[in-house]
Coordinates of C-alpha atoms and ligand atoms in Angstrom, one line a residue:
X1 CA -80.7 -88.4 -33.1
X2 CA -79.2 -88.7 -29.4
X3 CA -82.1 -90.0 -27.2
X4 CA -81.0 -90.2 -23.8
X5 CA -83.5 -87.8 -21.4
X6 CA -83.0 -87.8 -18.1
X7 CA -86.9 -88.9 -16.3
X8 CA -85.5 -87.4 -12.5
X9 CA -87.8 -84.3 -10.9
X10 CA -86.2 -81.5 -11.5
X11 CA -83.2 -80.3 -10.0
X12 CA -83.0 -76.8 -10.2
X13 CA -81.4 -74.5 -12.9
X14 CA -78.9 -75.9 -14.2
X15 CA -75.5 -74.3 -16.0
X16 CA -73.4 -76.4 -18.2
X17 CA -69.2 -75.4 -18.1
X18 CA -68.8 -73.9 -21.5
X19 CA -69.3 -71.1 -23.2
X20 CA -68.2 -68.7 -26.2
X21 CA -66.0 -66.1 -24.9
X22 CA -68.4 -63.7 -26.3
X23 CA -71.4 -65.1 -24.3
X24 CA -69.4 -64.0 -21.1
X25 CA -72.4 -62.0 -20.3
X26 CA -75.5 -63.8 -22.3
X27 CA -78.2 -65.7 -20.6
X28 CA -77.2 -69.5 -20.1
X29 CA -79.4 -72.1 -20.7
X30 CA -78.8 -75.5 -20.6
X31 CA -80.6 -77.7 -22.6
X32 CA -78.1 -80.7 -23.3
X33 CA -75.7 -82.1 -20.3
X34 CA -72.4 -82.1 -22.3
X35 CA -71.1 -83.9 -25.9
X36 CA -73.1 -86.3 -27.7
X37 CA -70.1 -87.4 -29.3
X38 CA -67.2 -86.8 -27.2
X39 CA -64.7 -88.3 -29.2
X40 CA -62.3 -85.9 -30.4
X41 CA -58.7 -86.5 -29.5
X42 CA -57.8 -83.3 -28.7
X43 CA -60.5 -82.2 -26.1
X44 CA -61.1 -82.3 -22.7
X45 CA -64.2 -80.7 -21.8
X46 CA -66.8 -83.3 -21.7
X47 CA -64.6 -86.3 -20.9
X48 CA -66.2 -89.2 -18.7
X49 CA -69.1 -87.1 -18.6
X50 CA -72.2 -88.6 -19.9
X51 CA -74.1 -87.1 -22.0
X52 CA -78.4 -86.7 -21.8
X53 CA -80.9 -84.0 -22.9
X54 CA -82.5 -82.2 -20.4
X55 CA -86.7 -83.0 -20.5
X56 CA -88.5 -80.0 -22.3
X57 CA -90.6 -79.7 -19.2
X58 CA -87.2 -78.8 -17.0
X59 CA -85.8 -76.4 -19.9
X60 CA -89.0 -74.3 -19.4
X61 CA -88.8 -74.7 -15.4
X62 CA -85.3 -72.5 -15.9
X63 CA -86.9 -70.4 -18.6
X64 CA -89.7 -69.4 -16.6
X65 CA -87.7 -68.8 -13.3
X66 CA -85.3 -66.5 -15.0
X67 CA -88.3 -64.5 -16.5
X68 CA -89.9 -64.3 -12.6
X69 CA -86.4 -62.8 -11.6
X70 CA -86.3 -60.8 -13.9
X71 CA -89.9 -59.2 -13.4
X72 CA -88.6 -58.7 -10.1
X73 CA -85.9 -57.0 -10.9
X74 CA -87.8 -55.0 -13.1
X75 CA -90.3 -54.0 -10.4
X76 CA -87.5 -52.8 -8.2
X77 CA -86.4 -50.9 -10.6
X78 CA -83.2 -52.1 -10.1
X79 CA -80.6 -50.6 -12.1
X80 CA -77.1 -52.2 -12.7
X81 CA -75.6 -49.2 -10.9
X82 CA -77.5 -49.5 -7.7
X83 CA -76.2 -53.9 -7.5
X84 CA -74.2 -53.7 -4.5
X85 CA -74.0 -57.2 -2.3
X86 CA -76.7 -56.0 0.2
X87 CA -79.4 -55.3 -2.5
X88 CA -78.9 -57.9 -4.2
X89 CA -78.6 -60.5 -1.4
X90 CA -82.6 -58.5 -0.1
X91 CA -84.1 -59.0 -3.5
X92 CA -83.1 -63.5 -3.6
X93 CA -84.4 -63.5 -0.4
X94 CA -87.9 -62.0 -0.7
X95 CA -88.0 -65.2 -3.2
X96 CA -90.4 -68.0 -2.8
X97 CA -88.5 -69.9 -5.0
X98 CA -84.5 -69.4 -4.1
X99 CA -82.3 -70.8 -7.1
X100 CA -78.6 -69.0 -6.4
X101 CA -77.3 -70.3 -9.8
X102 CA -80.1 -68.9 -11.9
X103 CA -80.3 -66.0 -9.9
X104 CA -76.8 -64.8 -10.7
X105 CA -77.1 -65.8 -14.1
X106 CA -79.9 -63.3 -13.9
X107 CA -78.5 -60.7 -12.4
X108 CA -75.2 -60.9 -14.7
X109 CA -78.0 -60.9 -17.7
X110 CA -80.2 -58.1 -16.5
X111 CA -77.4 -55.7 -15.7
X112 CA -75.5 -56.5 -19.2
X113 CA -79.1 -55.8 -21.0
X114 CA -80.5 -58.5 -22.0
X115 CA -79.6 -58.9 -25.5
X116 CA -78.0 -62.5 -25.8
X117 CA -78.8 -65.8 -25.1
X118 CA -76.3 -69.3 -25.5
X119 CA -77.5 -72.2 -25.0
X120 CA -75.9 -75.1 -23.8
X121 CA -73.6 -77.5 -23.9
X122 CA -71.7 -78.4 -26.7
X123 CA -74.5 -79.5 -29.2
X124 CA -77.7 -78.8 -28.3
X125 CA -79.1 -79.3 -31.9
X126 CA -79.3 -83.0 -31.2
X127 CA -82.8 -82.6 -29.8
X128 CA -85.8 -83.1 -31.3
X129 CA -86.4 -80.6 -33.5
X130 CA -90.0 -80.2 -32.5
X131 CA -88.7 -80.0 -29.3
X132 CA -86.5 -77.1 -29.9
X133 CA -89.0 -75.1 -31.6
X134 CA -91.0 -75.0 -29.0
X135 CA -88.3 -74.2 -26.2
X136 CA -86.8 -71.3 -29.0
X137 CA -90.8 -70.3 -29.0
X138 CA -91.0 -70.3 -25.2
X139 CA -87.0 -68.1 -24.8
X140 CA -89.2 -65.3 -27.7
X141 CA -92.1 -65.3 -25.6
X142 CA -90.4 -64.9 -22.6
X143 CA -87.6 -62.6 -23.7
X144 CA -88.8 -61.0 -26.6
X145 CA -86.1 -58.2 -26.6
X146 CA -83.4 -60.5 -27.2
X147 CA -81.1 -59.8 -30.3
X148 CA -79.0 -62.6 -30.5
X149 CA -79.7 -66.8 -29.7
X150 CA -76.5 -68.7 -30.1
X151 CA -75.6 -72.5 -29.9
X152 CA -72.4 -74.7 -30.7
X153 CA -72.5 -77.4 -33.4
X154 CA -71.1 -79.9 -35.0
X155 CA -71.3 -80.0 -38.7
X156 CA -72.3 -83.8 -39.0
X157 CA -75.6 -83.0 -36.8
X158 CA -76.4 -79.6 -39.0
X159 CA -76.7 -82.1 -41.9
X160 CA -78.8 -84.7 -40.1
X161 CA -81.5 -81.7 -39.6
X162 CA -84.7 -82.3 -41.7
X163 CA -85.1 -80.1 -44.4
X164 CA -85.9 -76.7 -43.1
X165 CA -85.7 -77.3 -39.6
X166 CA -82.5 -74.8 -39.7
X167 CA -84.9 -71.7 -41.6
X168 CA -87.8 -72.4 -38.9
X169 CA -85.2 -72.2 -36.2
X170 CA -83.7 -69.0 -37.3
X171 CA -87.0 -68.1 -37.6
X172 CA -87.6 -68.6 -33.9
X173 CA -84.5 -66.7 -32.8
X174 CA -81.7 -68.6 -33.2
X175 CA -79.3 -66.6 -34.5
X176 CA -75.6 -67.6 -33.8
X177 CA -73.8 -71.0 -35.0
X178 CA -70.5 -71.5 -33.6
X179 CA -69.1 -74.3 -35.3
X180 CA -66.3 -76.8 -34.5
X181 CA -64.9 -76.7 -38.0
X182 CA -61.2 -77.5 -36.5
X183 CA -59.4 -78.2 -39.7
X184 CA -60.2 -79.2 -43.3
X185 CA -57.6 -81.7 -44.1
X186 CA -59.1 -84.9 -44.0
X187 CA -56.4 -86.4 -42.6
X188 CA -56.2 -84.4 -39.1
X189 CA -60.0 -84.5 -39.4
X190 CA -59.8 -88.3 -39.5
X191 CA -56.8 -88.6 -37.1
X192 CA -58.4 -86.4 -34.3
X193 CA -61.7 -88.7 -35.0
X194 CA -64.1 -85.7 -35.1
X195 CA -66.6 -87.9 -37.4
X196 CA -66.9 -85.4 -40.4
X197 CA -65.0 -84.7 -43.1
X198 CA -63.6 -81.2 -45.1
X199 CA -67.1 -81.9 -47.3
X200 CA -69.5 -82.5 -44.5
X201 CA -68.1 -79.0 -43.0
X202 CA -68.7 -77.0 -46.0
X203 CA -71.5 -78.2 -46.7
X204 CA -73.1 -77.5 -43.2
X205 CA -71.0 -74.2 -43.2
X206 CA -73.0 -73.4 -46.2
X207 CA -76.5 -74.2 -45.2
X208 CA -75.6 -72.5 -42.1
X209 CA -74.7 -69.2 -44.3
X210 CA -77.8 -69.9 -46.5
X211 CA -80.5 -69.7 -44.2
X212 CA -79.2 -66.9 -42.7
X213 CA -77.9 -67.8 -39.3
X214 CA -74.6 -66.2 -38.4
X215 CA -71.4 -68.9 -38.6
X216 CA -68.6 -68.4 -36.8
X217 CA -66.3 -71.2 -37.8
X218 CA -63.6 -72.4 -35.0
X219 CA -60.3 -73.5 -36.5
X220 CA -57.7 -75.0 -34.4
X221 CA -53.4 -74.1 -35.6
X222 CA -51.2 -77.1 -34.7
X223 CA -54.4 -79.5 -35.0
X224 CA -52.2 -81.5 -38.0
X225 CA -49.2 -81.8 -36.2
X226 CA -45.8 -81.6 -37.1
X227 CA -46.5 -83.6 -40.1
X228 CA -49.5 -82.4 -41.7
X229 CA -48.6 -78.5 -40.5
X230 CA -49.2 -77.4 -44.1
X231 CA -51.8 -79.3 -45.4
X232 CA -54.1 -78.6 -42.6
X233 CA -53.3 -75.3 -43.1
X234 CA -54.1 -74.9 -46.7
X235 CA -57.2 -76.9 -46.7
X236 CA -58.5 -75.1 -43.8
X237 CA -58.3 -72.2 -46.0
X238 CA -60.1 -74.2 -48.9
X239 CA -62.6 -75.3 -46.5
X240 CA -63.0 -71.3 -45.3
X241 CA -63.0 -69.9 -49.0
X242 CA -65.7 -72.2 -49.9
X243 CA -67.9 -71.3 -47.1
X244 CA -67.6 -67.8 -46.6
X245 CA -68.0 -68.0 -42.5
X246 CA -69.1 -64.8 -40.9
X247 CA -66.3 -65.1 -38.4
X248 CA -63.1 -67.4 -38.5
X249 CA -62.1 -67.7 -34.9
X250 CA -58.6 -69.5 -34.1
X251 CA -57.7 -71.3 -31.3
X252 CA -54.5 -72.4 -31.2
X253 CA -54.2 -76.2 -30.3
X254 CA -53.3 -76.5 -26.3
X255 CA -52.8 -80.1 -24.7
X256 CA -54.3 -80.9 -22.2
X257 CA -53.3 -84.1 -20.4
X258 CA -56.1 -86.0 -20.1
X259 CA -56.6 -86.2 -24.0
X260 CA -56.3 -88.8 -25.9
X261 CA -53.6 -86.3 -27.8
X262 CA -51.4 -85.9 -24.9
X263 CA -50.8 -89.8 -24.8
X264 CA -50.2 -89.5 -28.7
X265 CA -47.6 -86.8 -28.1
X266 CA -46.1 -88.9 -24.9
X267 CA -45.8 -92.2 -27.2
X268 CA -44.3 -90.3 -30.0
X269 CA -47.5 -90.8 -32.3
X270 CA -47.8 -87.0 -32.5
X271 CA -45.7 -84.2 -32.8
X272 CA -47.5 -80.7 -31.7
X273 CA -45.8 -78.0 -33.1
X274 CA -44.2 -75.1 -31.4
X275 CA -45.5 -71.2 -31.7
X276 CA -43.1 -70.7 -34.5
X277 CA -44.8 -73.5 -37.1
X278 CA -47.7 -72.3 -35.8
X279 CA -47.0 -68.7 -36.5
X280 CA -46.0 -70.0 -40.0
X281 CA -49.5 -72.5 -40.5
X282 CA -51.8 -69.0 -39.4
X283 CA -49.3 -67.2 -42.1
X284 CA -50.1 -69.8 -44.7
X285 CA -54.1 -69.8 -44.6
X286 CA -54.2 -66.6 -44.2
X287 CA -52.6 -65.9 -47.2
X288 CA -54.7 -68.4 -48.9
X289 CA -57.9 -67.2 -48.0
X290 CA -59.4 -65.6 -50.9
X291 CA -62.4 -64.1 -51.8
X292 CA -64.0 -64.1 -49.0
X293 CA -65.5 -61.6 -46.6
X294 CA -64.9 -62.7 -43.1
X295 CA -63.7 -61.1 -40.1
X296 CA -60.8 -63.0 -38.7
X297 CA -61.0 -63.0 -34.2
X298 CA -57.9 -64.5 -32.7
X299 CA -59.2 -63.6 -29.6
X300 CA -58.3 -66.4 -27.3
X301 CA -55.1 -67.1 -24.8
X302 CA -53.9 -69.6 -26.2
X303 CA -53.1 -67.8 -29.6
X304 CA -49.7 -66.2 -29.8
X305 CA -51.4 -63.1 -30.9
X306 CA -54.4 -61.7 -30.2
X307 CA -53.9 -58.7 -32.4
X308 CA -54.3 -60.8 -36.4
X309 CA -58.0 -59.9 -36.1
X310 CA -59.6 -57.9 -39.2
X311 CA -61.8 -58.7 -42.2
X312 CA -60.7 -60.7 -45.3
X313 CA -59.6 -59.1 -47.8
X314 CA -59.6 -55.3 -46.5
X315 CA -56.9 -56.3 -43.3
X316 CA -55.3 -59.8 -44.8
X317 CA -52.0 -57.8 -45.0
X318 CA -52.2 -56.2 -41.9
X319 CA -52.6 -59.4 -40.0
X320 CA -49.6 -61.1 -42.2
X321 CA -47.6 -58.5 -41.4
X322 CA -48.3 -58.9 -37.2
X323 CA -46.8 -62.6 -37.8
X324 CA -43.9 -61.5 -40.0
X325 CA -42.5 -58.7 -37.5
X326 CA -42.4 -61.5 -34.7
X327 CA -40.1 -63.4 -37.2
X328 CA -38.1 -60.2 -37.5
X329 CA -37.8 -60.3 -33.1
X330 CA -34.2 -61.2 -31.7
X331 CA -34.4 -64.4 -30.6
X332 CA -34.4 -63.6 -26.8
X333 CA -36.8 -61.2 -27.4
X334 CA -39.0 -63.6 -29.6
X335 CA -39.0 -65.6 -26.3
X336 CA -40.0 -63.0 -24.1
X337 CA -42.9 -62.2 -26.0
X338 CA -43.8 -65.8 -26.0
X339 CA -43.6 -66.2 -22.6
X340 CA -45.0 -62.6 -21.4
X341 CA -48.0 -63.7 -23.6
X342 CA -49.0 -66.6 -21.9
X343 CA -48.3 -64.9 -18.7
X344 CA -51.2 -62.7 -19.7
X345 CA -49.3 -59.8 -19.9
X346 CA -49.4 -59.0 -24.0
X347 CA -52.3 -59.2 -26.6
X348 CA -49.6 -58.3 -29.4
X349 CA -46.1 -57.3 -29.8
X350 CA -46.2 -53.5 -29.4
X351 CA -47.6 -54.0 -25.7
X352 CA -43.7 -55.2 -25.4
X353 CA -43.1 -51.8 -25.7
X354 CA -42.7 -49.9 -22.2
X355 CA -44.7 -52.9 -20.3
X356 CA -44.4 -52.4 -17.1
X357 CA -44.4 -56.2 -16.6
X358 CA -41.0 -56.6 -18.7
X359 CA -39.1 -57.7 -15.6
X360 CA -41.5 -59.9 -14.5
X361 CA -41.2 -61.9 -17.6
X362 CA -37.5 -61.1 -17.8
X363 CA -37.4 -62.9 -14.0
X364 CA -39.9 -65.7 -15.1
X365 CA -37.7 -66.6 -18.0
X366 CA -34.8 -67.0 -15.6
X367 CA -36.6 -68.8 -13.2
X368 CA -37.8 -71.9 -15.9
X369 CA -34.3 -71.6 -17.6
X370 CA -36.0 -70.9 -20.7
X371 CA -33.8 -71.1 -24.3
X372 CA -34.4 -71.2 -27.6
X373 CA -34.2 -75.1 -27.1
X374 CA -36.9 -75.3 -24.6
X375 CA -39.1 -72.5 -25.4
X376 CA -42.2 -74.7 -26.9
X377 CA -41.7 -77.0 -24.2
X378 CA -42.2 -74.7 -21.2
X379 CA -44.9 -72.8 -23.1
X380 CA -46.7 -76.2 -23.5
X381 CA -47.1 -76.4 -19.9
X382 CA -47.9 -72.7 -19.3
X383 CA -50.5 -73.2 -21.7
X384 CA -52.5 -76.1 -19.9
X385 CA -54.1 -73.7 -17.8
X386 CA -55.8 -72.2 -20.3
X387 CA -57.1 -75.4 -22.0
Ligands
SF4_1 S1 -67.7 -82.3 -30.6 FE1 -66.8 -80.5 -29.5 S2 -67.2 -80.9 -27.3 FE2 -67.6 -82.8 -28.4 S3 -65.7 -83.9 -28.2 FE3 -65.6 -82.8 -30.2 S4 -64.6 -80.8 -29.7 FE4 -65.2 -81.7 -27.7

């Protein structure tokens, strides 16, 4: 276990940079100051950042200062529809205590109702166990009508947990696993040094799924590069099929260029493929997942489609065939839909259809001189906004 806690007086709530795109609108709480690994070759976030665990004490300074805004709020009788600036701005200041970060955090939380909380950052099940039972008892006694307490992971630490440490903190509340499962070919696993192998993540996976706690599993297309393109597809899928995740969300590989990767792919030591290998990897494990009953989200910009989402096996086909009628595109217009989707413009081919954007991506496409050639190339770059 990571033992690093930061002794300082505290300094106020505090919000860590990352969350799930689902927790746009959950409660943040911040028990860990970014990755106690941070090693992966592929990711940015936590870079040159060091990492501590907040002290307990601090946790419950947020916890409780939330729960006094939100008594507030609920002694106002403020509704969502009545937050305009004004009231908002004359309910912070009748504070004692003024906190502008916790206090928007509130206020987003109160008006979406309450119902989810994500703690942060990326690994927050480093801490003491003891420890985290008692902040998970503190969040149920303070928020009691919460539905859903969520955390990221990394499979390596779910299998350090002491034996039953996972059932008493489902037990507690927490709910939601999102777990960096990012491939299961050994090889990229090894190569992107995430510390774990296709084993260690289904085992974890499956503890996870045993006790009960939701798992949605993260995998990454284009994480094997060029060269391993189909064996980290078709392990991932062996992986998935042997644990069954509640959710599979992909998130296609972007570079950004202060990874590690980025050097790798500047020196030639890595080749990332381009949307159409891609296209052709998601193809591949989907097909290959097999009796399993996930639901599939692709709901990220950085995937070429947003639109293969379903459950396995009721809408496997459906999703193939999203991939296979982009093969069947003209080439020019394969590339406007490439580029018009990383412009923001399309979740899924049929928003082609009568977008009233089409001449802005027509124009864009112009402007970078975009061909067949250099399609992956100026997509690359469009894509390092989003990583
Ligand atoms: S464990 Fe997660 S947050 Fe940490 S370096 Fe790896 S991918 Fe990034």
């Amino acid at each position: 276990m990571a033992d690093d806690k930061q002794t300082q007086t505290y300094q106020g709530y505090e919000q860590g940079p990352l969350y799930p795109a689902n927790d746009a609108y959950s409660l943040l709480l911040r028990l860990i100051r970014n990755c106690p690994w941070n090693r992966c070759s592929f990711c940015p976030v936590y870079k040159k950042q060091k990492f501590s665990i907040r002290s307990v004490e601090d946790i419950i300074k947020d916890i409780d200062l939330v729960r006094t805004y939100i008594d507030r709020l609920l002694q106002e009788n403020a509704t969502p529809i009545a937050f305009d600036q004004e009231r908002i701005h004359s309910i912070y200041t009748g504070f004692e205590i003024r906190d502008r970060v916790a206090f928007n955090n509130t206020v987003k939380w109160y008006a979406a109702g309450m119902a989810s909380i994500f703690l942060q950052d990326a690994n927050p099940l480093v801490m003491n166990p003891k420890d985290l039972l008692f902040i998970l008892g503190h969040i149920r006694d303070c928020f009691p009508q919460t539905e859903t307490i969520a955390v990221y992971a990394r499979s390596s630490t779910i299998l350090q947990l002491p034996d039953d440490t996972l059932e008493q903190l489902y037990k507690l509340g927490l709910n939601r696993i999102h777990l960096g499962l990012e491939s299961g070919s050994n090889l990229a696993l090894n190569r992107m040094r995430t510390g774990v192998d296709r084993a260690g993540h289904i085992e974890a996976g499956k503890r996870i799924r045993q006790t009960g706690i939701e798992l949605y599993a993260y995998v990454v297309p284009g994480l094997g590069g060029v060269d391993l393109s189909i064996e980290h597809a078709l392990e991932t899928a062996e992986a998935l099929n042997a644990i069954n995740p509640d959710v599979i969300k992909i998130r296609t590989l972007g570079l950004s260029p202060s990874t590690e990767l980025a050097h790798w792919q500047l020196r030639g030591m890595f080749e990332k493929p381009g949307d159409a290998m891609i296209a052709t990897e998601i193809r591949l494990m989907l097909e290959a997942l097999d009796n399993i009953q996930s639901r599939i989200k692709s709901d990220h910009i950085l995937n070429l489609f947003e639109t293969v989402t379903g459950k396995i096996p009721h809408d496997k086909e459906k999703m193939i065939g999203v991939i296979d009628r982009f093969f069947e595109l003209a080439p020019q217009e394969r590339i406007l839909y490439q580029i018009g989707r990383r412009m923001g413009f399309f979740k899924g081919l049929e928003d082609m259809e009568a977008s009233p954007q089409m001449d802005q991506v027509r124009l864009a496409c112009e402007n970078y001189g975009v061909t067949p050639k250099n399609v992956d190339q100026i997509l690359d770059r469009l894509m390092m906004r989003f990583v």
